[in-house]
PDB file of C-alpha atoms in Angstrom:
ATOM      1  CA  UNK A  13     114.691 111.906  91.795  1.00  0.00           C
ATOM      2  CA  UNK A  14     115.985 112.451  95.301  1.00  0.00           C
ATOM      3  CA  UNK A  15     116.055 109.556  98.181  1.00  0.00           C
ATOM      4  CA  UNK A  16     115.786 109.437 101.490  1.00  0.00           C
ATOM      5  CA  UNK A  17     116.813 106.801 104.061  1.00  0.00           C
ATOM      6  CA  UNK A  18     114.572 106.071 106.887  1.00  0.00           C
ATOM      7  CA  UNK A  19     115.079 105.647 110.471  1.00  0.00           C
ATOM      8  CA  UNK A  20     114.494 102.863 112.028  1.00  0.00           C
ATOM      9  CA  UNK A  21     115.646  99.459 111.386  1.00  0.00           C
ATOM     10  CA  UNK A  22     113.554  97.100 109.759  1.00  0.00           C
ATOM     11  CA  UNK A  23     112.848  93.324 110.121  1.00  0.00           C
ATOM     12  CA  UNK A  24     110.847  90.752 108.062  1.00  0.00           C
ATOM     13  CA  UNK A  25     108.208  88.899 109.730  1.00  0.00           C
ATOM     14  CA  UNK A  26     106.234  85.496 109.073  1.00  0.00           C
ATOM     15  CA  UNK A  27     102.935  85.615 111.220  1.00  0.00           C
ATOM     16  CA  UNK A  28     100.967  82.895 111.879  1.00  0.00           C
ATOM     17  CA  UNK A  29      97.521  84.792 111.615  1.00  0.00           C
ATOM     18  CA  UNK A  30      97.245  88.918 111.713  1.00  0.00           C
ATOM     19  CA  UNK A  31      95.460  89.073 114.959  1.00  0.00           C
ATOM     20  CA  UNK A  32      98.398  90.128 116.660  1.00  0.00           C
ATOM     21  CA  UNK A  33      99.136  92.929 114.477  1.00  0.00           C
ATOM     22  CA  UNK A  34      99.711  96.855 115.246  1.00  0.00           C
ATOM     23  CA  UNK A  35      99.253  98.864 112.037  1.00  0.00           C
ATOM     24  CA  UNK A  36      99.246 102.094 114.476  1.00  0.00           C
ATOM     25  CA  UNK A  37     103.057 102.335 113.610  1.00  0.00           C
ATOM     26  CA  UNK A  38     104.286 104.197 110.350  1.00  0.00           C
ATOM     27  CA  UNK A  39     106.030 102.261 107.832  1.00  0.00           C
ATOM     28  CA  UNK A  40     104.413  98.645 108.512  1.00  0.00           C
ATOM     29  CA  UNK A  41     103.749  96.568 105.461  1.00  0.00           C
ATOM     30  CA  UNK A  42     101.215  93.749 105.371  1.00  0.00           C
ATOM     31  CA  UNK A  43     101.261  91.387 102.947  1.00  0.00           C
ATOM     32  CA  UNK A  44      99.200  87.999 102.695  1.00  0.00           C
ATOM     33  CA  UNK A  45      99.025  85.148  99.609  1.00  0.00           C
ATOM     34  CA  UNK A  46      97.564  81.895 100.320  1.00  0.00           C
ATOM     35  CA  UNK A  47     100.218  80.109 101.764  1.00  0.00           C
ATOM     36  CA  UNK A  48     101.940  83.381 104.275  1.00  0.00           C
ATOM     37  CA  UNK A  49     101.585  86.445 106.133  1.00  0.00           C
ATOM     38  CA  UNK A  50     104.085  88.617 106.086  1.00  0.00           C
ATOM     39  CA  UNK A  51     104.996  91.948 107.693  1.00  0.00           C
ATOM     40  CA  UNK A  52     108.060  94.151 107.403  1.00  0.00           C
ATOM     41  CA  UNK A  53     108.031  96.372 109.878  1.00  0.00           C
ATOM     42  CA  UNK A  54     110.632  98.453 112.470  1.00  0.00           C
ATOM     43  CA  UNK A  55     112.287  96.117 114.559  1.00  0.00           C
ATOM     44  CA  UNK A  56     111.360  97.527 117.668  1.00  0.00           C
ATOM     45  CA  UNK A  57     107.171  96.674 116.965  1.00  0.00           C
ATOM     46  CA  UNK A  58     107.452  92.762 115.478  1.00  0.00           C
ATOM     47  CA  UNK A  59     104.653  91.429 116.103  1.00  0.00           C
ATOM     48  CA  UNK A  60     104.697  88.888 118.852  1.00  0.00           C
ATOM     49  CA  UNK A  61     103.368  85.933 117.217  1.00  0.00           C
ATOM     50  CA  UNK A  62     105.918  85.575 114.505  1.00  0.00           C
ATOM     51  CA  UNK A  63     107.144  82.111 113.096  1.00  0.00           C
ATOM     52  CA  UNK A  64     110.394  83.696 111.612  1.00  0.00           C
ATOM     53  CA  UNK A  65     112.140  86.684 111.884  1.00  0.00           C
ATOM     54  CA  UNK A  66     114.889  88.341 109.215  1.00  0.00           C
ATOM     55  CA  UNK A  67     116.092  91.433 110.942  1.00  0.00           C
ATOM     56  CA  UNK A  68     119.056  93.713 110.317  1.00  0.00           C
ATOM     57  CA  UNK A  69     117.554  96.042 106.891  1.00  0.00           C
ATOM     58  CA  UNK A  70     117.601  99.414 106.133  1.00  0.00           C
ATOM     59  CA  UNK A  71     114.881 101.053 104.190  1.00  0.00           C
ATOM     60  CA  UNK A  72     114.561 104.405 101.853  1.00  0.00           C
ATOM     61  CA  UNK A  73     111.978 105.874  99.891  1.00  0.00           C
ATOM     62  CA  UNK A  74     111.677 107.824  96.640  1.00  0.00           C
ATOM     63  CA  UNK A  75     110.566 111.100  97.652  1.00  0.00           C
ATOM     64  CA  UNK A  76     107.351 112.349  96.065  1.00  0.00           C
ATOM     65  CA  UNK A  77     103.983 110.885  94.363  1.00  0.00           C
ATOM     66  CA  UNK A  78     104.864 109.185  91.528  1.00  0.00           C
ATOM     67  CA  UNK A  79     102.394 108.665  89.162  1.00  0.00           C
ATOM     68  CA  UNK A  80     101.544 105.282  87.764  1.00  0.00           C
ATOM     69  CA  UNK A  81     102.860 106.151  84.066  1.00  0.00           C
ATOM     70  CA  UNK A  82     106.340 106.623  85.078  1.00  0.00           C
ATOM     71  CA  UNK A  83     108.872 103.937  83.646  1.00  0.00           C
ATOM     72  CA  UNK A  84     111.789 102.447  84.860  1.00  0.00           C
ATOM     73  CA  UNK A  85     112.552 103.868  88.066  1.00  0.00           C
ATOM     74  CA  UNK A  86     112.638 100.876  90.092  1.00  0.00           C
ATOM     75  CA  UNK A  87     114.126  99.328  87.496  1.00  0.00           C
ATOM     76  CA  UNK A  88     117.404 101.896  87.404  1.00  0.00           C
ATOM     77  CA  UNK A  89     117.610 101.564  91.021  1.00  0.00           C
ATOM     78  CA  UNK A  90     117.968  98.177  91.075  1.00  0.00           C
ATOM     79  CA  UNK A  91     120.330  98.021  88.513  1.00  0.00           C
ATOM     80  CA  UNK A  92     122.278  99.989  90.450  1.00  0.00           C
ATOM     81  CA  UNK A  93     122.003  98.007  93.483  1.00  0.00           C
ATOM     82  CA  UNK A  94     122.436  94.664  91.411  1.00  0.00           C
ATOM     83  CA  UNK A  95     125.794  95.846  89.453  1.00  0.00           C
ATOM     84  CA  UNK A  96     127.364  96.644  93.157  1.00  0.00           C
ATOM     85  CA  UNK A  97     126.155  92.656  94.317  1.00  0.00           C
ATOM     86  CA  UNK A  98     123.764  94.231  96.657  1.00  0.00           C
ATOM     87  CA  UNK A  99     119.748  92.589  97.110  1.00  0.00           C
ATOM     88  CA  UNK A 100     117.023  94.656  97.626  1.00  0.00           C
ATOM     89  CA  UNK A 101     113.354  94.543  98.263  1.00  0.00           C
ATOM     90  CA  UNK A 102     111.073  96.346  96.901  1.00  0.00           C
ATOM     91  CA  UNK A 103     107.473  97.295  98.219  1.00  0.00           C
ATOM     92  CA  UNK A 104     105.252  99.863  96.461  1.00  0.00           C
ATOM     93  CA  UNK A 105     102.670 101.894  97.816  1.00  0.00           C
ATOM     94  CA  UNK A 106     100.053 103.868  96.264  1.00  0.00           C
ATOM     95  CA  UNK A 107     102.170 107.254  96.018  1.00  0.00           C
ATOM     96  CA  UNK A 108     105.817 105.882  95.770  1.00  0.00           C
ATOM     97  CA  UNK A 109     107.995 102.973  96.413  1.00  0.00           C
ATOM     98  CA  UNK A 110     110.625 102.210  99.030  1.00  0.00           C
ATOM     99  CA  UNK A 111     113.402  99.923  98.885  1.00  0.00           C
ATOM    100  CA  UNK A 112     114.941  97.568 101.791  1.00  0.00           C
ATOM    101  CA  UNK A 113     118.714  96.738 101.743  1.00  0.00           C
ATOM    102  CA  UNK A 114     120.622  94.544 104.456  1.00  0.00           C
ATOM    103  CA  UNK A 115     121.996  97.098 106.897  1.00  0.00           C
ATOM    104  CA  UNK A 116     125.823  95.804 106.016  1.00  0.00           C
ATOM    105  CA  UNK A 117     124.967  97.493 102.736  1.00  0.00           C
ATOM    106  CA  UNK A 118     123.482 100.475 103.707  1.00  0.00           C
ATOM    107  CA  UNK A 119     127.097 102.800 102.917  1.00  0.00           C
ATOM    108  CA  UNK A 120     127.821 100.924  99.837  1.00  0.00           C
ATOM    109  CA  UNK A 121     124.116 101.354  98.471  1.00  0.00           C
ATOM    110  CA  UNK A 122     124.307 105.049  99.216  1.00  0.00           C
ATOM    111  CA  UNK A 123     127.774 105.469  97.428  1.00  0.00           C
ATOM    112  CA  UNK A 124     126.233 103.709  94.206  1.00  0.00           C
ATOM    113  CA  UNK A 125     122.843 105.348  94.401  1.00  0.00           C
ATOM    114  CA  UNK A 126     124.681 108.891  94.097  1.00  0.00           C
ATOM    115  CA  UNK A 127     126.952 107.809  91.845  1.00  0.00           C
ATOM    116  CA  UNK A 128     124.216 107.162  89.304  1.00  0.00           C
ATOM    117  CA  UNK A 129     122.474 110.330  89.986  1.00  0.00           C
ATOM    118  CA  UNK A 130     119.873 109.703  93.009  1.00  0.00           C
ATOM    119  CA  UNK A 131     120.875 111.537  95.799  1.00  0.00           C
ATOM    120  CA  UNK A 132     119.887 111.298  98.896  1.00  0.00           C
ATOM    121  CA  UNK A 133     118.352 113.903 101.168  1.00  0.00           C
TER     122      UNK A 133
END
């Protein structure tokens, strides 16, 4: 299973309402419960009405559709990430998942990640 890092940099937004969002860009992720709405997005297209603001992650993908009977992936990756102290979050998408990391930890999470046999391309 081969990874790849993505380009931008990536923040985490709290909005107060999603009338001020752009899904136009690529790799925006909406998410809303009862109580928040939150977007993580590249850090160059927050949305302007934000309440808080986390930036500084990195985010990479696993490369390819993976289909919904496949075990344990996410689960070796952050293993691997959670043996080397590092915290991660994950969001999933229809065809595959992709995986945020603080941008300090960006190196170290690729060193680990290859170690255990996902290799980035």
């Amino acid at each position: 299973m081969d990874l790849q890092w993505l380009e931008p940099d990536f923040s985490f937004c709290q909005v107060a309402d999603a009338s001020g969002l752009d899904l136009t860009h690529a790799f925006t992720f909406v998410s809303r419960t009862d109580q928040e709405i939150s977007v993580v997005c590249p850090s160059d297209f927050c949305p302007e009405n934000c309440l808080a603001i986390e930036p500084g992650w990195r985010c990479f993908r696993i490369v390819g559709h993976l289909d919904f009977s496949l075990l344990g992936i996410l689960a070796d990756i952050s293993s691997v990430l959670a043996r080397a102290q590092i915290s991660l979050l994950a969001i999933s998408t229809f065809d595959t998942d992709y995986i945020l990391v603080r941008l300090i930890h960006q190196d170290a999470a690729t060193r680990e990640l290859e170690a255990a046999g996902h290799p980035f391309v």
